[in-house]
Amino acid sequence: MGVAQAMEALSERASFVRESMQKSQTITDSMVSILGSFDHRLSALETAMRPTQIRTHSIRKAHENIDKTLKCAEVILGQFDLTRKAEAKILRGPHEDLESYLEAIDQLRAIVQFFSSNKNFKSSDGVLNHANNLLAKAILKLEDEFRQLLTNYSKPVEPDRLFDCLPNSLRPSSDDQGDATSKNHSEHQKKLLNAVYTPPTLIPARVMPLLHDLAQQMVLAGHQQQLFRIYRDIRASVLEQSLRKLGVEKLSKDDVQKMQWEILEAKIGNWIHYMRIAVKLLFAGEKKICDQILDGVGSLKDQCFAEVTANSVAVLLSFGEAIAKSKRSPEKLFVLLDMFEIMRELQSEIELLFGSKACLEMRDSAFSLSKRLSQTAQETFADFEEAVEKDATKTAVLDGTVHPLTSYVINYVKFLFDYQSTLKQLFQEFSDSDPDSQLASVTTRIMQALQANLDGKAKQYKDPALTQLFLMNNIHYIVRSVRRSEAKDSLGDDWVQIHRRIVQQHANQYKRVSWAKILQCLTVQGGGSSSGGVIPEGSGSGVSRAMIKDRFKTFNTQFEELHQRQSQWTVPDSELRESLRLAVAEVLLPAYRSFLRRFGPMIENGKNPQKYIRYTPEELERMLSEFFEGKTWNEPKR
């Protein structure tokens, strides 16, 4: 029963589905028929609308073309208007409103560019020619303005302004200004290492942007050469005037050769200051303004700076070359070293300022001068050694004091050691060996040359005692001077000790040569020596009164001669003088006292004892204190 019901229900559902599908098919067929009808109607409508669409598109394109034409006309009219405005500004010139004038030039350039790019316009050629003519006139006025502005603000720098830019130690009013040639030379050089220089303001800062803008416009217009000539002529002239006001003068080698040494030495000292001022202040200032005005034009900037400074550099270096090539002499060594020093001091600035290819010739000339100065200094140094050894001065030092050659050479050596850092640089220019060793070797050779010359001069004396005194004085002066100078570190303690012994040897030789003969008068053969042996009391030794009288008489004569002569001799060093007197007294006075004590009674008991015994030991001691004083009177014999 249940299965039959289920089957019946299923059959009913199948019938329902079949009926639904038949209805769906009928609807679908109806929709296809309707859509086909719509497609036919739309096709007919599209055919009918096509002419209308074509007319609408044409009208729209026409409107677009009209808009474009109006806009183009507006732009062209705008260019004409800009041209008119720019022309008005150009005609007024740049002097009243430079900024507006420069804007007008930029506008003209834009107009030229516009019409150059649109040659199809009917009137473009006429406008283009007019704009180009205006532009050419504008640039010419611009050149005049640049020239006028640069001229008005380019003035020579007064020396006082330059001096104010120097460090205190180099200003003319400074107490330290003479240090460069004083015994404190090396200290002065150390001060300069950290010195601050302030280049002067050559053109006011407020004018610099204007000059820069003018220069840029001239470059854009292709007027680089005109800009170059204007800038070079004005700035070069002003720089040369500044140097002339300072005192720089153009001197040839012949001019230098004819000058007296005192005048030339002063000019060399001035030249050293001029070089420092020129490089550190004037050239540095020129480089600064050149870089600012011609910023962005590298090759022109370098060429301008080179041309502006070329003549001034040549004048300064030519003087240095003239000195370096002039006849060598020992007194020139120190000024040559001063000149070499300033070139070394300025080397880094020269490399920086004149580092471009355009400045190559000037840079090479500066380095060439430095090399030439070092070469001449080296040769002068060698000449000095030879001159010391071969000095043939015939002027004898009559009193045996320190010879002028000795003091000259020692002062020379002292100065050398004030320049020792420079000398070491000099040595390194020509040799790879240790500069300290070279300096020591050179100093030793100079001392040897001096001593050899002194030995020759000492032989001019007829009195051998004076020969020894002369050598003692001079060697002592050398040793004392070395011990008080930096030369001691170079020569060494051994050298000092050896030469101190040489001084003592000459002192001993002087005593032996000068006093041996007179001491023999106080020695009686067979009775012993008054200075070493013992003379017996009384006359039991067989010594006659006549012999004793003769000995006293000979002693008096010889001592008076020695006093007369040697009181005119000189030992300039007070300690050495007292030491030598004491050494003589220690030998003479004990011998005289002994002789007087033993043989004096033989004379005192006779007639006129004062004729033979003229001096007491105290009087002899007083007279010894007059020795080596360089007295000029002639003391009569008693």
mmCIF file of N, CA and C in Angstrom, residues 444-514:
data_model
loop_
_atom_site.group_PDB
_atom_site.id
_atom_site.type_symbol
_atom_site.label_atom_id
_atom_site.label_comp_id
_atom_site.label_asym_id
_atom_site.label_seq_id
_atom_site.Cartn_x
_atom_site.Cartn_y
_atom_site.Cartn_z
ATOM 1 N N THR A 444 132.506 71.887 11.360
ATOM 2 C CA THR A 444 133.856 71.410 11.703
ATOM 3 C C THR A 444 134.869 71.892 10.672
ATOM 4 N N ARG A 445 134.505 71.804 9.410
ATOM 5 C CA ARG A 445 135.433 72.234 8.349
ATOM 6 C C ARG A 445 135.721 73.731 8.458
ATOM 7 N N ILE A 446 134.697 74.520 8.780
ATOM 8 C CA ILE A 446 134.907 75.974 8.927
ATOM 9 C C ILE A 446 135.865 76.244 10.079
ATOM 10 N N MET A 447 135.674 75.535 11.196
ATOM 11 C CA MET A 447 136.562 75.717 12.360
ATOM 12 C C MET A 447 137.997 75.301 12.030
ATOM 13 N N GLN A 448 138.124 74.226 11.300
ATOM 14 C CA GLN A 448 139.466 73.781 10.907
ATOM 15 C C GLN A 448 140.121 74.800 9.981
ATOM 16 N N ALA A 449 139.353 75.337 9.063
ATOM 17 C CA ALA A 449 139.879 76.350 8.143
ATOM 18 C C ALA A 449 140.315 77.592 8.913
ATOM 19 N N LEU A 450 139.525 77.992 9.915
ATOM 20 C CA LEU A 450 139.867 79.161 10.723
ATOM 21 C C LEU A 450 141.143 78.920 11.518
ATOM 22 N N GLN A 451 141.243 77.762 12.133
ATOM 23 C CA GLN A 451 142.443 77.462 12.931
ATOM 24 C C GLN A 451 143.691 77.396 12.055
ATOM 25 N N ALA A 452 143.564 76.818 10.870
ATOM 26 C CA ALA A 452 144.711 76.754 9.964
ATOM 27 C C ALA A 452 145.143 78.173 9.570
ATOM 28 N N ASN A 453 144.182 79.051 9.343
ATOM 29 C CA ASN A 453 144.510 80.422 8.977
ATOM 30 C C ASN A 453 145.163 81.162 10.147
ATOM 31 N N LEU A 454 144.636 80.932 11.357
ATOM 32 C CA LEU A 454 145.216 81.576 12.544
ATOM 33 C C LEU A 454 146.648 81.116 12.781
ATOM 34 N N ASP A 455 146.898 79.843 12.537
ATOM 35 C CA ASP A 455 148.278 79.335 12.672
ATOM 36 C C ASP A 455 149.208 80.097 11.743
ATOM 37 N N GLY A 456 148.732 80.371 10.524
ATOM 38 C CA GLY A 456 149.546 81.122 9.581
ATOM 39 C C GLY A 456 149.739 82.563 10.019
ATOM 40 N N LYS A 457 148.696 83.181 10.546
ATOM 41 C CA LYS A 457 148.811 84.569 10.997
ATOM 42 C C LYS A 457 149.714 84.680 12.227
ATOM 43 N N ALA A 458 149.703 83.661 13.070
ATOM 44 C CA ALA A 458 150.528 83.697 14.281
ATOM 45 C C ALA A 458 152.013 83.734 13.946
ATOM 46 N N LYS A 459 152.354 83.191 12.788
ATOM 47 C CA LYS A 459 153.782 83.148 12.399
ATOM 48 C C LYS A 459 154.304 84.515 11.985
ATOM 49 N N GLN A 460 153.394 85.492 11.833
ATOM 50 C CA GLN A 460 153.830 86.843 11.460
ATOM 51 C C GLN A 460 154.524 87.560 12.630
ATOM 52 N N TYR A 461 154.274 87.075 13.868
ATOM 53 C CA TYR A 461 154.858 87.740 15.044
ATOM 54 C C TYR A 461 156.324 87.333 15.197
ATOM 55 N N LYS A 462 157.177 88.325 15.480
ATOM 56 C CA LYS A 462 158.594 88.049 15.712
ATOM 57 C C LYS A 462 158.823 87.530 17.124
ATOM 58 N N ASP A 463 157.981 87.929 18.041
ATOM 59 C CA ASP A 463 158.090 87.501 19.438
ATOM 60 C C ASP A 463 157.322 86.182 19.606
ATOM 61 N N PRO A 464 158.004 85.096 19.895
ATOM 62 C CA PRO A 464 157.308 83.806 20.048
ATOM 63 C C PRO A 464 156.290 83.803 21.187
ATOM 64 N N ALA A 465 156.528 84.643 22.218
ATOM 65 C CA ALA A 465 155.569 84.718 23.322
ATOM 66 C C ALA A 465 154.250 85.304 22.835
ATOM 67 N N LEU A 466 154.350 86.314 21.978
ATOM 68 C CA LEU A 466 153.142 86.930 21.433
ATOM 69 C C LEU A 466 152.422 85.959 20.490
ATOM 70 N N THR A 467 153.190 85.139 19.812
ATOM 71 C CA THR A 467 152.583 84.095 18.962
ATOM 72 C C THR A 467 151.671 83.197 19.793
ATOM 73 N N GLN A 468 152.204 82.751 20.936
ATOM 74 C CA GLN A 468 151.422 81.857 21.797
ATOM 75 C C GLN A 468 150.228 82.584 22.417
ATOM 76 N N LEU A 469 150.442 83.847 22.797
ATOM 77 C CA LEU A 469 149.344 84.611 23.384
ATOM 78 C C LEU A 469 148.218 84.811 22.356
ATOM 79 N N PHE A 470 148.608 85.114 21.111
ATOM 80 C CA PHE A 470 147.627 85.304 20.038
ATOM 81 C C PHE A 470 146.798 84.040 19.819
ATOM 82 N N LEU A 471 147.478 82.893 19.734
ATOM 83 C CA LEU A 471 146.762 81.635 19.515
ATOM 84 C C LEU A 471 145.879 81.290 20.717
ATOM 85 N N MET A 472 146.415 81.554 21.928
ATOM 86 C CA MET A 472 145.617 81.292 23.134
ATOM 87 C C MET A 472 144.337 82.139 23.123
ATOM 88 N N ASN A 473 144.478 83.434 22.834
ATOM 89 C CA ASN A 473 143.319 84.328 22.807
ATOM 90 C C ASN A 473 142.270 83.867 21.804
ATOM 91 N N ASN A 474 142.710 83.556 20.607
ATOM 92 C CA ASN A 474 141.777 83.233 19.528
ATOM 93 C C ASN A 474 141.103 81.882 19.729
ATOM 94 N N ILE A 475 141.865 80.878 20.130
ATOM 95 C CA ILE A 475 141.251 79.556 20.351
ATOM 96 C C ILE A 475 140.294 79.631 21.543
ATOM 97 N N HIS A 476 140.687 80.391 22.579
ATOM 98 C CA HIS A 476 139.798 80.549 23.737
ATOM 99 C C HIS A 476 138.495 81.232 23.331
ATOM 100 N N TYR A 477 138.613 82.259 22.491
ATOM 101 C CA TYR A 477 137.413 82.963 22.018
ATOM 102 C C TYR A 477 136.508 82.002 21.243
ATOM 103 N N ILE A 478 137.122 81.180 20.416
ATOM 104 C CA ILE A 478 136.351 80.208 19.632
ATOM 105 C C ILE A 478 135.623 79.239 20.558
ATOM 106 N N VAL A 479 136.351 78.671 21.525
ATOM 107 C CA VAL A 479 135.759 77.680 22.439
ATOM 108 C C VAL A 479 134.634 78.303 23.259
ATOM 109 N N ARG A 480 134.902 79.488 23.811
ATOM 110 C CA ARG A 480 133.888 80.150 24.627
ATOM 111 C C ARG A 480 132.626 80.442 23.799
ATOM 112 N N SER A 481 132.825 80.906 22.582
ATOM 113 C CA SER A 481 131.677 81.232 21.726
ATOM 114 C C SER A 481 130.887 79.991 21.367
ATOM 115 N N VAL A 482 131.597 78.915 21.064
ATOM 116 C CA VAL A 482 130.924 77.657 20.714
ATOM 117 C C VAL A 482 130.114 77.146 21.895
ATOM 118 N N ARG A 483 130.706 77.205 23.082
ATOM 119 C CA ARG A 483 130.016 76.696 24.278
ATOM 120 C C ARG A 483 128.728 77.476 24.552
ATOM 121 N N ARG A 484 128.666 78.737 24.131
ATOM 122 C CA ARG A 484 127.497 79.572 24.394
ATOM 123 C C ARG A 484 126.498 79.579 23.230
ATOM 124 N N SER A 485 126.780 78.792 22.208
ATOM 125 C CA SER A 485 125.896 78.799 21.033
ATOM 126 C C SER A 485 125.384 77.393 20.743
ATOM 127 N N GLU A 486 124.467 77.327 19.783
ATOM 128 C CA GLU A 486 123.918 76.035 19.376
ATOM 129 C C GLU A 486 124.936 75.194 18.614
ATOM 130 N N ALA A 487 126.049 75.813 18.226
ATOM 131 C CA ALA A 487 127.095 75.057 17.532
ATOM 132 C C ALA A 487 127.669 73.966 18.428
ATOM 133 N N LYS A 488 127.574 74.147 19.754
ATOM 134 C CA LYS A 488 128.110 73.154 20.697
ATOM 135 C C LYS A 488 127.443 71.797 20.480
ATOM 136 N N ASP A 489 126.124 71.806 20.247
ATOM 137 C CA ASP A 489 125.419 70.542 20.046
ATOM 138 C C ASP A 489 125.881 69.848 18.782
ATOM 139 N N SER A 490 126.270 70.637 17.802
ATOM 140 C CA SER A 490 126.696 70.060 16.535
ATOM 141 C C SER A 490 128.142 69.575 16.597
ATOM 142 N N LEU A 491 129.024 70.381 17.208
ATOM 143 C CA LEU A 491 130.443 70.000 17.285
ATOM 144 C C LEU A 491 130.700 68.945 18.358
ATOM 145 N N GLY A 492 129.945 68.995 19.437
ATOM 146 C CA GLY A 492 130.058 67.967 20.477
ATOM 147 C C GLY A 492 130.967 68.353 21.632
ATOM 148 N N ASP A 493 130.785 67.671 22.770
ATOM 149 C CA ASP A 493 131.585 67.954 23.976
ATOM 150 C C ASP A 493 133.056 67.618 23.778
ATOM 151 N N ASP A 494 133.337 66.562 23.031
ATOM 152 C CA ASP A 494 134.737 66.162 22.810
ATOM 153 C C ASP A 494 135.499 67.280 22.123
ATOM 154 N N TRP A 495 134.875 67.890 21.125
ATOM 155 C CA TRP A 495 135.529 68.988 20.412
ATOM 156 C C TRP A 495 135.842 70.115 21.381
ATOM 157 N N VAL A 496 134.910 70.445 22.248
ATOM 158 C CA VAL A 496 135.103 71.529 23.217
ATOM 159 C C VAL A 496 136.256 71.199 24.158
ATOM 160 N N GLN A 497 136.283 69.999 24.690
ATOM 161 C CA GLN A 497 137.334 69.602 25.636
ATOM 162 C C GLN A 497 138.703 69.615 24.974
ATOM 163 N N ILE A 498 138.789 69.111 23.762
ATOM 164 C CA ILE A 498 140.070 69.091 23.042
ATOM 165 C C ILE A 498 140.605 70.499 22.863
ATOM 166 N N HIS A 499 139.729 71.420 22.505
ATOM 167 C CA HIS A 499 140.194 72.780 22.240
ATOM 168 C C HIS A 499 140.435 73.574 23.518
ATOM 169 N N ARG A 500 139.798 73.187 24.594
ATOM 170 C CA ARG A 500 140.146 73.807 25.886
ATOM 171 C C ARG A 500 141.574 73.411 26.266
ATOM 172 N N ARG A 501 141.918 72.174 25.989
ATOM 173 C CA ARG A 501 143.298 71.736 26.279
ATOM 174 C C ARG A 501 144.294 72.467 25.383
ATOM 175 N N ILE A 502 143.896 72.751 24.155
ATOM 176 C CA ILE A 502 144.774 73.496 23.245
ATOM 177 C C ILE A 502 145.021 74.905 23.785
ATOM 178 N N VAL A 503 143.978 75.530 24.328
ATOM 179 C CA VAL A 503 144.132 76.856 24.948
ATOM 180 C C VAL A 503 145.156 76.776 26.078
ATOM 181 N N GLN A 504 145.032 75.757 26.917
ATOM 182 C CA GLN A 504 145.954 75.602 28.046
ATOM 183 C C GLN A 504 147.385 75.357 27.568
ATOM 184 N N GLN A 505 147.496 74.614 26.487
ATOM 185 C CA GLN A 505 148.837 74.349 25.938
ATOM 186 C C GLN A 505 149.499 75.638 25.473
ATOM 187 N N HIS A 506 148.729 76.496 24.824
ATOM 188 C CA HIS A 506 149.303 77.778 24.371
ATOM 189 C C HIS A 506 149.641 78.670 25.565
ATOM 190 N N ALA A 507 148.843 78.619 26.623
ATOM 191 C CA ALA A 507 149.149 79.398 27.834
ATOM 192 C C ALA A 507 150.457 78.906 28.452
ATOM 193 N N ASN A 508 150.623 77.591 28.515
ATOM 194 C CA ASN A 508 151.857 77.020 29.077
ATOM 195 C C ASN A 508 153.067 77.383 28.219
ATOM 196 N N GLN A 509 152.867 77.341 26.890
ATOM 197 C CA GLN A 509 153.948 77.695 25.985
ATOM 198 C C GLN A 509 154.328 79.163 26.156
ATOM 199 N N TYR A 510 153.316 80.016 26.350
ATOM 200 C CA TYR A 510 153.587 81.430 26.584
ATOM 201 C C TYR A 510 154.460 81.588 27.833
ATOM 202 N N LYS A 511 154.096 80.929 28.923
ATOM 203 C CA LYS A 511 154.870 81.051 30.179
ATOM 204 C C LYS A 511 156.309 80.577 29.967
ATOM 205 N N ARG A 512 156.437 79.467 29.265
ATOM 206 C CA ARG A 512 157.791 78.930 29.073
ATOM 207 C C ARG A 512 158.630 79.868 28.228
ATOM 208 N N VAL A 513 158.049 80.320 27.099
ATOM 209 C CA VAL A 513 158.807 81.158 26.167
ATOM 210 C C VAL A 513 159.086 82.531 26.777
ATOM 211 N N SER A 514 158.104 83.085 27.458
ATOM 212 C CA SER A 514 158.215 84.456 27.929
ATOM 213 C C SER A 514 158.989 84.579 29.225
#
